[in-house]
CSV table of C-alpha atoms in Angstrom, one decimal:
chain,number,residue,atom,x,y,z
U,59,MET,CA,-22.4,22.5,1.0
U,60,THR,CA,-23.8,19.2,2.3
U,61,ASP,CA,-24.9,17.9,5.7
U,62,ALA,CA,-22.2,15.3,5.6
U,63,LEU,CA,-20.6,16.4,8.8
U,64,LYS,CA,-23.9,16.3,10.6
U,65,ARG,CA,-24.6,12.8,9.2
U,66,LEU,CA,-21.2,11.7,10.4
U,67,SER,CA,-21.9,12.9,13.9
U,68,ASP,CA,-25.3,11.3,13.8
U,69,GLU,CA,-23.7,8.0,13.0
U,70,GLY,CA,-21.7,8.2,16.3
U,71,VAL,CA,-18.4,9.5,14.9
U,72,ALA,CA,-17.0,12.4,17.0
U,73,ILE,CA,-15.3,15.0,14.7
U,74,TRP,CA,-12.1,16.3,16.1
U,75,LEU,CA,-9.8,18.9,14.5
U,76,ASP,CA,-6.2,17.9,14.2
U,77,ASP,CA,-4.9,21.4,14.6
U,78,LEU,CA,-4.5,24.2,17.2
U,79,SER,CA,-3.0,27.6,17.3
U,80,ARG,CA,-3.4,30.7,19.4
U,81,LYS,CA,-4.8,32.5,16.3
U,82,ARG,CA,-7.4,29.9,15.9
U,83,ILE,CA,-8.4,30.5,19.5
U,84,THR,CA,-8.3,34.3,19.6
U,85,SER,CA,-9.9,34.9,16.2
U,86,GLY,CA,-13.0,32.9,17.2
U,87,ASN,CA,-12.3,30.3,14.5
U,88,LEU,CA,-12.3,27.4,16.9
U,89,ALA,CA,-15.6,28.4,18.3
U,90,GLU,CA,-17.0,28.8,14.8
U,91,LEU,CA,-15.9,25.3,13.8
U,92,ILE,CA,-17.6,23.9,16.9
U,93,ASP,CA,-20.7,25.8,16.1
U,94,GLN,CA,-20.9,25.2,12.4
U,95,GLN,CA,-18.8,22.2,11.5
U,96,HIS,CA,-19.8,19.9,14.3
U,97,VAL,CA,-16.2,19.8,15.7
U,98,VAL,CA,-16.3,18.4,19.3
U,99,GLY,CA,-12.5,18.0,20.1
U,100,VAL,CA,-9.0,19.1,19.2
U,101,THR,CA,-5.7,17.2,18.9
U,102,THR,CA,-2.3,18.7,18.8
U,103,ASN,CA,1.3,17.6,18.1
U,104,PRO,CA,4.7,19.2,18.1
U,105,THR,CA,4.5,19.9,14.3
U,106,ILE,CA,1.3,21.8,14.8
U,107,PHE,CA,2.7,23.9,17.6
U,108,GLN,CA,6.0,24.5,15.8
U,109,LYS,CA,4.1,25.9,12.8
U,110,ALA,CA,1.9,28.1,15.0
U,111,ILE,CA,4.8,29.5,17.0
U,112,SER,CA,7.0,30.3,14.0
U,113,GLN,CA,4.2,32.0,12.0
U,114,GLY,CA,2.7,35.4,12.8
U,115,ASP,CA,3.0,37.4,16.0
U,116,GLY,CA,0.3,35.7,18.1
U,117,TYR,CA,2.9,34.5,20.7
U,118,ASP,CA,5.1,37.5,20.8
U,119,GLN,CA,3.9,39.0,24.1
U,120,GLN,CA,4.1,35.7,26.0
U,121,VAL,CA,7.5,34.8,24.5
U,122,SER,CA,8.8,38.3,25.3
U,123,ASP,CA,7.8,37.8,28.9
U,124,LEU,CA,9.4,34.3,29.0
U,125,ALA,CA,12.6,35.7,27.5
U,126,ALA,CA,12.7,38.5,30.2
U,127,ARG,CA,12.5,35.8,32.8
U,128,LYS,CA,15.3,33.8,31.1
U,129,VAL,CA,13.4,30.6,31.2
U,130,THR,CA,14.8,27.5,29.5
U,131,VAL,CA,13.4,26.7,26.0
U,132,GLU,CA,11.8,23.5,27.4
U,133,GLU,CA,9.9,25.5,30.1
U,134,ALA,CA,8.9,28.1,27.4
U,135,ILE,CA,7.4,25.4,25.2
U,136,ARG,CA,5.4,24.0,28.2
U,137,MET,CA,4.1,27.5,29.1
U,138,ILE,CA,3.1,28.3,25.6
U,139,THR,CA,1.5,25.0,24.6
U,140,THR,CA,-0.3,24.5,27.9
U,141,ALA,CA,-1.7,28.0,27.6
U,142,ASP,CA,-3.2,27.2,24.2
U,143,VAL,CA,-4.6,23.8,25.5
U,144,ARG,CA,-6.1,25.5,28.5
U,145,ASP,CA,-7.8,28.1,26.4
U,146,ALA,CA,-9.1,25.6,23.8
U,147,ALA,CA,-10.3,23.4,26.7
U,148,ASP,CA,-12.3,26.3,28.0
U,149,ILE,CA,-13.9,27.0,24.6
U,150,LEU,CA,-14.8,23.3,24.4
U,151,ARG,CA,-16.1,23.1,27.9
U,152,PRO,CA,-19.8,23.4,27.0
U,153,VAL,CA,-19.4,20.4,24.6
U,154,PHE,CA,-17.7,18.5,27.4
U,155,ASP,CA,-20.6,19.3,29.8
U,156,ALA,CA,-23.3,18.5,27.2
U,157,THR,CA,-21.7,15.1,26.3
U,158,ASP,CA,-21.1,14.1,30.0
U,159,GLY,CA,-17.4,14.2,29.4
U,160,GLN,CA,-17.3,12.1,26.3
U,161,ASP,CA,-16.2,14.9,24.0
U,162,GLY,CA,-15.1,18.5,24.3
U,163,ARG,CA,-11.6,17.2,24.7
U,164,VAL,CA,-8.2,18.7,23.9
U,165,SER,CA,-5.0,16.5,23.7
U,166,ILE,CA,-1.5,17.5,24.6
U,167,GLU,CA,1.6,15.3,24.1
U,168,VAL,CA,4.3,14.2,26.5
U,169,ASP,CA,7.8,15.0,25.2
U,170,PRO,CA,8.3,12.4,22.5
U,171,ARG,CA,12.0,12.0,23.5
U,172,LEU,CA,10.6,10.1,26.5
U,173,ALA,CA,8.9,7.5,24.3
U,174,HIS,CA,11.1,4.7,25.4
U,175,ASN,CA,11.2,5.7,29.1
U,176,THR,CA,8.2,4.5,31.2
U,177,LYS,CA,9.0,6.3,34.4
U,178,ALA,CA,9.7,9.6,32.7
U,179,THR,CA,6.6,9.4,30.6
U,180,VAL,CA,4.4,8.9,33.7
U,181,ALA,CA,6.1,11.8,35.5
U,182,GLU,CA,5.6,14.0,32.4
U,183,ALA,CA,1.9,13.0,32.1
U,184,LYS,CA,1.3,13.9,35.7
U,185,GLN,CA,3.1,17.3,35.3
U,186,LEU,CA,1.1,18.1,32.1
U,187,ALA,CA,-2.2,17.2,33.8
U,188,TRP,CA,-1.3,19.5,36.7
U,189,LEU,CA,-0.2,22.3,34.5
U,190,VAL,CA,-3.2,22.4,32.2
U,191,ASP,CA,-5.6,21.7,35.1
U,192,ARG,CA,-8.7,21.2,33.0
U,193,PRO,CA,-11.0,18.1,33.3
U,194,ASN,CA,-11.5,18.0,29.5
U,195,THR,CA,-7.9,17.3,28.5
U,196,LEU,CA,-6.2,14.1,27.3
U,197,ILE,CA,-2.5,13.4,27.8
U,198,LYS,CA,-1.0,11.9,24.6
U,199,ILE,CA,1.2,8.9,25.3
U,200,PRO,CA,2.7,6.9,22.4
U,201,ALA,CA,1.9,3.1,22.3
U,202,THR,CA,5.6,2.0,22.4
U,203,GLU,CA,6.6,-1.0,24.5
U,204,ALA,CA,7.7,1.5,27.2
U,205,GLY,CA,4.5,3.5,26.7
U,206,LEU,CA,2.2,0.6,27.5
U,207,PRO,CA,3.0,0.3,31.3
U,208,ALA,CA,3.0,4.1,31.4
U,209,ILE,CA,-0.5,4.2,30.0
U,210,ALA,CA,-1.8,1.7,32.6
U,211,GLU,CA,-0.1,3.7,35.4
U,212,VAL,CA,-1.4,7.1,34.3
U,213,ILE,CA,-5.0,5.8,33.8
U,214,GLY,CA,-4.6,4.2,37.2
U,215,LEU,CA,-4.0,7.7,38.7
U,216,GLY,CA,-7.2,8.9,37.2
U,217,ILE,CA,-5.6,10.9,34.3
U,218,SER,CA,-7.4,10.6,30.9
U,219,VAL,CA,-5.2,9.5,28.1
U,220,ASN,CA,-5.0,9.7,24.3
U,221,VAL,CA,-2.9,6.7,23.3
U,222,THR,CA,-1.1,7.6,20.0
U,223,LEU,CA,1.1,6.0,17.3
U,224,ILE,CA,-0.8,2.7,17.0
U,225,PHE,CA,-0.3,0.9,13.7
U,226,SER,CA,-0.6,-2.8,14.4
U,227,LEU,CA,-3.6,-4.9,15.5
U,228,GLU,CA,-1.4,-6.7,18.1
U,229,ARG,CA,-0.2,-3.5,19.6
U,230,TYR,CA,-3.8,-2.1,19.7
U,231,ARG,CA,-4.9,-5.1,21.7
U,232,LYS,CA,-2.1,-4.4,24.2
U,233,VAL,CA,-3.2,-0.8,24.4
U,234,MET,CA,-6.8,-1.9,25.3
U,235,ASP,CA,-5.3,-4.3,27.8
U,236,ALA,CA,-3.3,-1.4,29.3
U,237,TYR,CA,-6.4,0.7,29.6
U,238,LEU,CA,-8.3,-2.0,31.4
U,239,THR,CA,-5.3,-2.6,33.7
U,240,GLY,CA,-5.3,1.1,34.5
U,241,LEU,CA,-9.0,1.1,35.2
U,242,GLU,CA,-8.5,-1.8,37.6
U,243,LYS,CA,-5.7,0.1,39.4
U,244,ALA,CA,-7.9,3.2,39.6
U,245,LYS,CA,-10.8,1.1,41.0
U,246,GLU,CA,-8.5,-0.4,43.7
U,247,ARG,CA,-7.5,3.2,44.6
U,248,GLY,CA,-11.2,4.1,45.0
U,249,LEU,CA,-11.3,6.6,42.1
U,250,ASP,CA,-14.4,7.5,40.2
U,251,LEU,CA,-14.1,5.4,37.0
U,252,SER,CA,-16.7,7.5,35.1
U,253,LEU,CA,-14.3,10.5,35.1
U,254,ILE,CA,-11.5,8.6,33.3
U,255,ARG,CA,-11.7,8.7,29.5
U,256,SER,CA,-9.4,7.5,26.8
U,257,VAL,CA,-9.1,7.2,23.0
U,258,ALA,CA,-6.8,4.9,21.1
U,259,SER,CA,-5.3,6.7,18.1
U,260,PHE,CA,-5.0,4.2,15.3
U,261,PHE,CA,-3.1,5.6,12.4
U,262,VAL,CA,-4.5,5.2,8.9
U,263,SER,CA,-3.0,6.9,5.9
U,264,ARG,CA,0.6,6.1,6.8
U,265,VAL,CA,-0.2,2.4,6.4
U,266,ASP,CA,-1.2,2.9,2.8
U,267,THR,CA,1.8,5.1,2.1
U,268,GLU,CA,4.2,2.4,3.3
U,269,ILE,CA,2.4,-0.6,1.8
U,270,ASP,CA,1.6,1.1,-1.5
U,271,LYS,CA,5.3,1.9,-1.9
U,272,ARG,CA,6.1,-1.8,-1.6
U,273,LEU,CA,3.3,-2.7,-3.9
U,274,ASN,CA,4.6,-0.2,-6.5
U,275,ASP,CA,8.1,-1.8,-6.2
U,276,LEU,CA,6.6,-5.2,-7.1
U,277,GLY,CA,4.8,-3.6,-10.1
U,278,THR,CA,2.6,-6.5,-11.0
U,279,ASP,CA,-1.1,-6.1,-11.9
U,280,GLU,CA,-1.9,-8.1,-8.8
U,281,ALA,CA,0.1,-5.7,-6.6
U,282,LYS,CA,-1.4,-2.6,-8.2
U,283,ALA,CA,-4.9,-3.9,-7.6
U,284,LEU,CA,-4.2,-3.9,-3.9
U,285,ARG,CA,-3.1,-0.2,-3.7
U,286,GLY,CA,-5.1,1.9,-1.3
U,287,LYS,CA,-6.8,-1.1,0.5
U,288,ALA,CA,-4.5,-2.0,3.4
U,289,ALA,CA,-5.1,1.1,5.6
U,290,VAL,CA,-8.9,0.9,5.7
U,291,ALA,CA,-8.7,-2.9,6.1
U,292,ASN,CA,-6.3,-2.5,9.0
U,293,ALA,CA,-8.5,0.1,10.7
U,294,ARG,CA,-11.7,-2.0,10.2
U,295,LEU,CA,-10.0,-5.0,11.8
U,296,ALA,CA,-9.0,-2.7,14.7
U,297,TYR,CA,-12.7,-1.9,15.2
U,298,GLN,CA,-13.5,-5.7,15.2
U,299,ALA,CA,-10.9,-6.0,18.0
U,300,TYR,CA,-12.5,-3.1,19.9
U,301,GLU,CA,-15.9,-4.8,19.7
U,302,GLU,CA,-14.4,-8.0,21.1
U,303,VAL,CA,-12.5,-6.5,24.0
U,304,PHE,CA,-15.4,-4.2,25.1
U,305,SER,CA,-17.9,-7.0,25.2
U,306,SER,CA,-15.7,-9.2,27.4
U,307,ASP,CA,-16.4,-10.3,31.0
U,308,ARG,CA,-13.4,-8.4,32.1
U,309,TRP,CA,-14.8,-5.2,30.6
U,310,GLN,CA,-18.3,-5.8,31.9
U,311,ALA,CA,-17.0,-5.9,35.5
U,312,LEU,CA,-15.4,-2.5,34.9
U,313,GLU,CA,-18.4,-1.0,33.1
U,314,ASN,CA,-20.6,-2.1,36.1
U,315,ALA,CA,-18.2,-0.1,38.3
U,316,GLY,CA,-18.8,3.0,36.1
U,317,ALA,CA,-16.0,2.8,33.5
U,318,ARG,CA,-16.4,4.1,30.0
U,319,LYS,CA,-15.2,2.5,26.8
U,320,GLN,CA,-11.9,3.6,25.3
U,321,ARG,CA,-12.9,4.8,21.8
U,322,PRO,CA,-10.9,4.0,18.6
U,323,LEU,CA,-9.7,7.3,17.1
U,324,TRP,CA,-8.8,7.3,13.4
U,325,ALA,CA,-5.7,9.4,13.2
U,326,SER,CA,-3.7,10.5,10.1
U,327,THR,CA,-6.8,10.7,8.0
U,328,GLY,CA,-5.6,13.2,5.5
U,329,VAL,CA,-5.2,11.4,2.2
U,330,LYS,CA,-1.6,11.5,0.9
U,331,ASP,CA,-2.1,10.0,-2.6
U,332,PRO,CA,-3.9,12.3,-5.0
U,333,ALA,CA,-5.1,9.2,-6.9
U,334,TYR,CA,-7.5,8.5,-4.0
U,335,LYS,CA,-10.6,10.4,-3.0
U,336,ASP,CA,-9.6,13.0,-0.4
U,337,THR,CA,-12.4,11.9,2.1
U,338,MET,CA,-11.7,8.1,1.8
U,339,TYR,CA,-10.4,7.7,5.4
U,340,VAL,CA,-13.6,9.3,6.7
U,341,ASP,CA,-16.2,7.8,4.4
U,342,ASP,CA,-14.9,4.3,4.7
U,343,LEU,CA,-14.4,4.3,8.5
U,344,VAL,CA,-17.9,5.2,9.9
U,345,ALA,CA,-19.0,3.3,13.0
U,346,PRO,CA,-20.6,4.1,16.3
U,347,ASN,CA,-18.4,5.3,19.2
U,348,THR,CA,-15.4,6.3,17.1
U,349,VAL,CA,-13.5,9.5,16.7
U,350,ASN,CA,-12.1,10.9,13.5
U,351,THR,CA,-9.4,13.6,14.0
U,352,MET,CA,-9.1,15.5,10.7
U,353,PRO,CA,-6.8,18.2,9.4
U,354,GLU,CA,-8.8,21.3,8.4
U,355,ALA,CA,-8.5,20.5,4.7
U,356,THR,CA,-10.1,17.0,5.2
U,357,LEU,CA,-12.8,18.5,7.4
U,358,PHE,CA,-13.9,20.9,4.7
U,359,ALA,CA,-13.6,18.2,2.0
U,360,VAL,CA,-16.0,16.0,3.9
U,361,GLU,CA,-18.4,18.9,4.4
U,362,ASP,CA,-18.3,19.6,0.7
U,363,HIS,CA,-18.4,16.2,-0.9
U,364,GLY,CA,-18.1,13.5,1.8
U,365,GLU,CA,-20.3,10.4,1.2
U,366,ILE,CA,-21.6,9.4,4.6
U,367,THR,CA,-23.9,6.5,3.9
U,368,GLY,CA,-24.2,4.9,7.3
U,369,ASN,CA,-22.0,2.4,9.0
U,370,THR,CA,-19.2,1.4,6.6
U,371,ILE,CA,-17.3,-0.9,9.0
U,372,SER,CA,-19.9,-3.4,10.1
U,373,GLY,CA,-19.9,-6.5,7.9
U,374,THR,CA,-16.5,-5.8,6.3
U,375,TYR,CA,-14.2,-7.9,8.5
U,376,GLU,CA,-13.9,-10.9,6.2
U,377,GLN,CA,-13.0,-8.7,3.2
U,378,ALA,CA,-10.6,-6.6,5.3
U,379,ARG,CA,-8.8,-9.8,6.5
U,380,ALA,CA,-8.7,-11.0,2.8
U,381,ASP,CA,-7.1,-7.7,1.7
U,382,LEU,CA,-4.4,-7.9,4.3
U,383,ASP,CA,-3.7,-11.6,3.6
U,384,ALA,CA,-3.4,-10.8,-0.1
U,385,VAL,CA,-0.8,-8.2,0.6
U,386,GLU,CA,1.1,-10.7,2.8
U,387,ALA,CA,0.8,-13.3,0.1
U,388,LEU,CA,2.8,-11.1,-2.2
U,389,GLY,CA,5.7,-11.2,0.2
U,390,ILE,CA,5.0,-7.8,2.0
U,391,SER,CA,5.4,-8.5,5.7
U,392,TYR,CA,2.7,-6.9,7.8
U,393,ASP,CA,4.9,-7.2,10.9
U,394,ASP,CA,7.7,-5.4,9.2
U,395,VAL,CA,5.5,-2.6,7.9
U,396,VAL,CA,4.0,-1.8,11.3
U,397,ARG,CA,7.5,-2.0,12.9
U,398,VAL,CA,8.9,0.5,10.4
U,399,LEU,CA,5.9,2.8,10.8
U,400,GLU,CA,6.2,2.8,14.6
U,401,ASP,CA,10.0,3.5,14.5
U,402,GLU,CA,9.4,6.2,11.9
U,403,GLY,CA,6.5,7.6,13.9
U,404,VAL,CA,8.6,8.0,17.0
U,405,GLU,CA,11.5,9.5,15.0
U,406,LYS,CA,9.2,12.0,13.2
U,407,PHE,CA,7.7,13.2,16.5
U,408,GLU,CA,11.2,13.5,18.0
U,409,ALA,CA,12.3,15.5,14.9
U,410,SER,CA,9.2,17.7,15.2
U,411,TRP,CA,10.0,18.3,18.8
U,412,ASN,CA,13.5,19.3,18.0
U,413,ASP,CA,12.1,21.7,15.3
U,414,LEU,CA,9.8,23.1,18.0
U,415,LEU,CA,12.8,23.6,20.3
U,416,LYS,CA,14.7,25.4,17.6
U,417,SER,CA,11.8,27.7,16.6
U,418,THR,CA,11.0,28.5,20.2
U,419,GLN,CA,14.7,29.2,21.0
U,420,ALA,CA,14.9,31.5,18.0
U,421,GLU,CA,11.7,33.4,19.1
U,422,LEU,CA,13.1,33.7,22.7
U,423,GLU,CA,16.3,35.2,21.3
U,424,ARG,CA,14.5,37.5,18.9
U,425,LEU,CA,12.2,38.9,21.6
U,426,ALA,CA,14.7,39.0,24.4
U,427,PRO,CA,14.9,42.5,26.0
U,428,SER,CA,18.1,44.4,25.7
U,429,GLU,CA,20.2,44.3,28.8
U,430,GLY,CA,20.1,47.3,31.2
């Protein structure tokens, strides 16, 4: 074992676990990860909940009660998932208190089928915040075109947000703009800006997966030499954008009013290609005031053999830009890649949500009481 996770935390990277289940909560495993692996937050998504609900019997009692009440499958999902998020938030509350609200956060997603509907996304975010009713939760809203005004409105209501599904640098800048717009709305409403927090989930591994596929199709030595470089380069340039926006006069005015920076969160940090080191998207993205949300396998890989050598983003921007330009020069369109990834991302979350609906419906039927 190494102290890599501690070193990562000491460098200003918040370690969040990309997984949640009732078993993890009730077994004491989540508390153990907080205590021993420096975990200070949890993120969830429909796939994670679907796996949790369909495996084991941890949800049987609650599902049986819901079936007896004949609730709809959508209501059942909300009751089940918000119960887990509430319990996880309570376990993380000491971290939340110790970090003055910076960490100790648990994220829960709006229904991804609403990704292209601004008004419905805002309504869903308000409902989720009310249902969970914990100060240390984040409502996940996708960074679609329709999501951007929803993010500004929800932040403006004083609800903390985890903006998800960010792939492009241009869209990330719009996300930061939406956050600042939301804070300005909240300020006009007289809300306490220091209580509003946000992270911007910038996706990493999927960028390499898509670009590497196109590089492999080209098959030249020049193309092969660029494999595995685009995702880290893209994320590093996102951090450069973060530094610019959060040193602007517009930001300074909000910070003077008590606002806190929206942190970049590195999402999708499990390495998909076995040719690459399994801690690459952690080791190569170390910088202050960031979050890295890891699947459990990545968390333990970093603990075992992560190479945390200090800040690995500062001073890399020129090379990062050169790497992305080299990919573009081979005829691989960055704009097309990120558009494909966003479209696929929304589709995948919708598919996961539909799987969650099916699994939950099956459990409701299995555990429904016999009539009479």
